[in-house]
């Protein structure tokens, strides 16, 4: 029997919201772009692709970035509807706009209680807001972290660079998340992309320092993982598998998985990264 795989970072999003220049960037390296557009509308096509590529469960990453990407808060209801096709395999992830959210208590409450989102995504370089901006009076982020901490809902924070037009990469240094982990010590935090390709050491430091800080491996060519994280096995209990598919130039969930298997990590390490850690984090 094939071992289960939990891809904790794929992007299933309402691409009809994308700005034209973002859509053009998204298509880079994807000969099957038309098929991807269909998958974004039809959950059964995603499930078929997952079966074909050996993926048991996915976390479908959405976030709010109306200015840079085109995504509005409507993504939350959208991804919840999409996930309803097979909730045991499709985990909905959404977000809030930290700069424009006028009623964060209500909006975050809707994310957690109405839409039953399994994780909230903060994307500092696309939302043009530092993840610790609550220290400077951003109430929306304070409410988000507090409510998610209380509810046991993980928060994913993008760390590392972004190539999309208009991204401000200065906000993506994982060390900005140190404040969040200090001020919300029970909040489950996932550092998306592990700070790649500049801040990997900082990301690993935070994983080691804070009990509830994890990182995912998405957006990193698997063949580079041993170079990026030479001591990955020492933090294997807090690492999640993710591909970032179908981000630009990501070949596919199954293709990345095959490359990961070729790295020769011990079977217990693979099981933790590919399945056990995500199941424990999401309580599923």
XYZ file of C-alpha atoms in Angstrom:
284
model
C 0.000 0.000 0.000
C 1.357 3.421 -0.991
C 2.155 5.686 1.955
C -0.158 8.723 2.229
C 1.093 12.174 1.269
C -0.245 15.499 2.555
C 0.700 18.426 0.302
C 0.164 21.294 2.728
C 0.735 24.076 0.212
C -0.942 24.145 -3.172
C -2.756 27.087 -4.743
C -6.328 26.357 -5.773
C -7.737 29.845 -6.273
C -10.372 31.766 -8.236
C -8.107 32.668 -11.132
C -10.836 34.792 -12.702
C -9.869 37.386 -10.063
C -6.243 37.549 -11.204
C -4.912 40.763 -12.669
C -3.708 40.326 -16.279
C -0.020 40.736 -15.449
C -0.326 38.254 -12.585
C -2.118 35.746 -14.801
C 0.722 36.000 -17.321
C 3.276 35.314 -14.580
C 1.227 32.380 -13.286
C 1.318 30.722 -16.706
C 5.137 30.560 -16.837
C 6.347 27.048 -17.494
C 2.869 25.501 -17.638
C 2.060 23.885 -20.974
C -1.147 22.630 -19.328
C -2.322 26.089 -18.280
C -5.763 25.617 -19.848
C -6.246 22.430 -17.847
C -5.156 24.233 -14.695
C -7.843 26.838 -15.316
C -10.414 24.020 -15.420
C -9.053 22.528 -12.185
C -9.573 25.910 -10.497
C -13.290 25.559 -11.258
C -13.901 21.837 -10.865
C -12.913 19.981 -7.670
C -13.333 16.588 -9.311
C -10.551 17.443 -11.757
C -8.252 18.308 -8.848
C -9.117 15.067 -7.065
C -8.351 13.130 -10.242
C -4.988 14.892 -10.545
C -4.225 14.112 -6.898
C -5.018 10.423 -7.439
C -2.816 10.351 -10.534
C 0.118 11.938 -8.714
C -0.146 10.052 -5.422
C -1.425 12.848 -3.181
C -3.869 11.972 -0.394
C -4.731 15.414 1.011
C -3.985 19.041 0.180
C -4.256 22.400 1.885
C -5.584 24.847 -0.716
C -3.858 28.150 -0.042
C -5.799 31.370 -0.591
C -5.226 34.846 0.772
C -6.492 38.390 0.235
C -4.469 40.762 -1.957
C -6.755 42.988 -4.036
C -4.112 45.521 -5.061
C -1.283 43.218 -6.097
C -2.937 39.928 -7.090
C -6.631 40.750 -7.431
C -7.914 38.410 -4.687
C -10.657 39.870 -2.465
C -12.215 38.493 0.727
C -14.585 36.544 -1.515
C -11.850 33.897 -1.739
C -12.910 32.637 1.701
C -16.410 31.615 0.678
C -15.061 30.401 -2.667
C -12.502 27.994 -1.223
C -14.979 26.764 1.396
C -17.414 25.820 -1.394
C -14.640 24.144 -3.375
C -13.491 22.079 -0.381
C -17.052 20.913 0.304
C -16.715 18.531 -2.669
C -14.427 16.293 -0.573
C -13.704 17.811 2.860
C -11.667 14.831 4.037
C -9.074 15.499 1.305
C -9.402 19.204 0.481
C -8.594 21.643 3.287
C -9.673 25.251 2.685
C -7.271 28.081 3.529
C -8.160 31.776 3.277
C -7.310 35.137 4.781
C -8.073 38.765 5.508
C -6.768 42.069 4.191
C -4.704 43.464 7.091
C -4.715 46.981 5.621
C -8.414 47.325 4.808
C -10.282 45.004 7.140
C -12.737 47.326 8.910
C -14.292 44.795 11.258
C -11.627 42.182 11.971
C -13.578 40.482 14.762
C -16.446 39.758 12.377
C -14.244 38.899 9.391
C -11.967 36.551 11.294
C -15.013 35.042 12.967
C -16.521 34.313 9.566
C -13.278 32.681 8.435
C -13.195 30.366 11.446
C -16.849 29.773 12.270
C -18.817 30.308 9.044
C -16.412 29.138 6.351
C -14.624 26.650 8.619
C -11.236 27.505 7.152
C -8.544 25.131 8.362
C -5.759 27.716 8.220
C -5.359 31.452 7.607
C -2.682 32.746 5.239
C -0.809 36.016 5.770
C 1.240 37.116 2.765
C 3.295 40.144 3.861
C 5.033 40.787 0.534
C 1.729 40.707 -1.380
C -0.314 42.460 1.305
C 2.401 45.097 1.762
C 2.250 44.753 5.528
C 4.809 43.327 7.929
C 3.569 40.289 9.880
C 4.336 42.080 13.155
C 2.585 45.316 12.150
C 0.183 44.867 15.073
C 3.007 46.346 17.159
C 2.471 49.570 15.199
C -1.293 49.559 15.628
C -2.579 47.171 12.960
C -5.575 45.825 14.838
C -6.597 43.365 12.126
C -3.433 41.313 12.562
C -3.740 41.396 16.355
C -7.311 40.100 16.142
C -6.347 37.471 13.579
C -3.529 36.048 15.671
C -5.514 36.181 18.915
C -8.641 34.534 17.484
C -6.657 31.839 15.686
C -4.646 31.169 18.839
C -7.863 30.744 20.821
C -9.464 28.507 18.182
C -6.376 26.388 17.501
C -6.387 27.412 13.825
C -2.891 27.579 12.285
C -1.641 30.748 10.608
C 0.651 30.431 7.609
C 2.974 33.375 6.961
C 4.776 33.734 3.645
C 8.535 34.021 4.091
C 11.060 34.382 1.307
C 11.041 36.212 -1.974
C 8.234 36.633 -4.500
C 8.562 37.294 -8.237
C 5.066 38.670 -8.797
C 4.824 42.273 -10.045
C 4.643 44.754 -7.164
C 5.732 42.361 -4.394
C 7.651 44.027 -1.545
C 10.107 41.414 -0.376
C 11.344 43.434 2.579
C 8.231 42.258 4.451
C 9.073 38.562 3.923
C 12.041 38.194 6.288
C 11.027 35.387 8.683
C 12.638 37.202 11.614
C 9.630 39.546 11.561
C 7.630 36.521 12.699
C 9.676 36.195 15.884
C 7.503 38.871 17.495
C 4.365 36.965 16.529
C 5.630 33.770 18.131
C 6.670 35.649 21.279
C 3.407 37.546 21.681
C 1.120 34.631 20.738
C 2.978 31.621 22.164
C 0.106 29.141 21.627
C -0.503 30.189 18.017
C 0.360 27.478 15.485
C 2.583 29.214 12.914
C 3.795 27.849 9.579
C 6.621 29.692 7.842
C 5.784 29.100 4.200
C 8.765 28.346 1.949
C 11.196 28.291 4.868
C 12.527 31.761 4.018
C 13.932 30.658 0.678
C 16.239 31.569 -1.035
C 17.788 34.121 1.337
C 16.608 33.583 4.916
C 16.632 29.813 5.483
C 18.861 30.008 8.565
C 16.513 32.524 10.178
C 13.535 30.262 9.519
C 15.276 27.268 11.056
C 16.246 29.357 14.081
C 12.604 30.258 14.677
C 11.515 26.632 14.331
C 14.063 25.655 16.961
C 13.309 28.565 19.263
C 9.522 28.425 19.356
C 7.431 25.407 20.260
C 4.603 26.168 17.835
C 6.591 27.384 14.815
C 6.813 25.077 11.798
C 8.004 25.538 8.233
C 6.956 24.108 4.912
C 9.162 23.157 1.987
C 6.982 24.573 -0.764
C 8.446 26.571 -3.605
C 11.894 24.997 -3.186
C 13.220 22.662 -5.886
C 13.405 19.357 -3.986
C 16.885 18.633 -5.340
C 18.078 21.768 -3.492
C 16.634 20.840 -0.094
C 19.818 19.376 1.345
C 21.690 22.517 0.300
C 19.043 24.858 1.682
C 18.481 22.885 4.902
C 21.594 20.780 5.591
C 20.238 19.805 9.034
C 16.658 19.189 7.926
C 16.487 15.864 9.750
C 17.079 17.597 13.094
C 13.840 19.589 12.744
C 11.864 16.888 10.927
C 9.153 16.905 13.628
C 8.142 20.441 12.568
C 8.493 20.370 8.789
C 5.564 20.087 6.360
C 5.676 18.882 2.787
C 4.388 21.350 0.225
C 4.948 21.970 -3.462
C 3.457 25.433 -4.152
C 1.871 23.872 -7.268
C 0.865 25.314 -9.703
C 3.008 28.357 -8.980
C 5.253 29.496 -11.848
C 7.721 26.813 -12.940
C 6.572 24.250 -10.345
C 6.387 21.067 -12.465
C 3.744 19.230 -10.472
C 2.824 17.648 -7.149
C 3.932 14.182 -8.216
C 7.109 15.342 -9.935
C 8.262 17.191 -6.823
C 7.345 14.228 -4.649
C 9.446 11.851 -6.753
C 12.445 14.147 -6.441
C 11.979 14.309 -2.670
C 11.926 10.509 -2.430
C 15.207 10.400 -4.365
C 17.019 12.385 -1.656
C 17.368 9.319 0.537
C 15.955 10.574 3.838
C 15.249 7.793 6.362
C 11.716 6.406 6.151
C 10.659 7.825 9.568
C 11.775 11.309 8.472
C 9.843 11.013 5.215
C 6.693 9.888 7.062
C 6.856 12.863 9.406
C 7.370 15.413 6.644
C 5.010 13.921 4.081
C 2.115 13.051 6.379
C 2.333 12.887 10.165
C 3.255 16.482 10.952
C 0.456 17.961 8.844
C -2.119 15.550 10.270
C -1.068 16.540 13.771
C -1.069 20.275 12.968
C -4.519 20.290 11.387
C -6.000 17.742 13.747
C -7.215 15.652 10.834
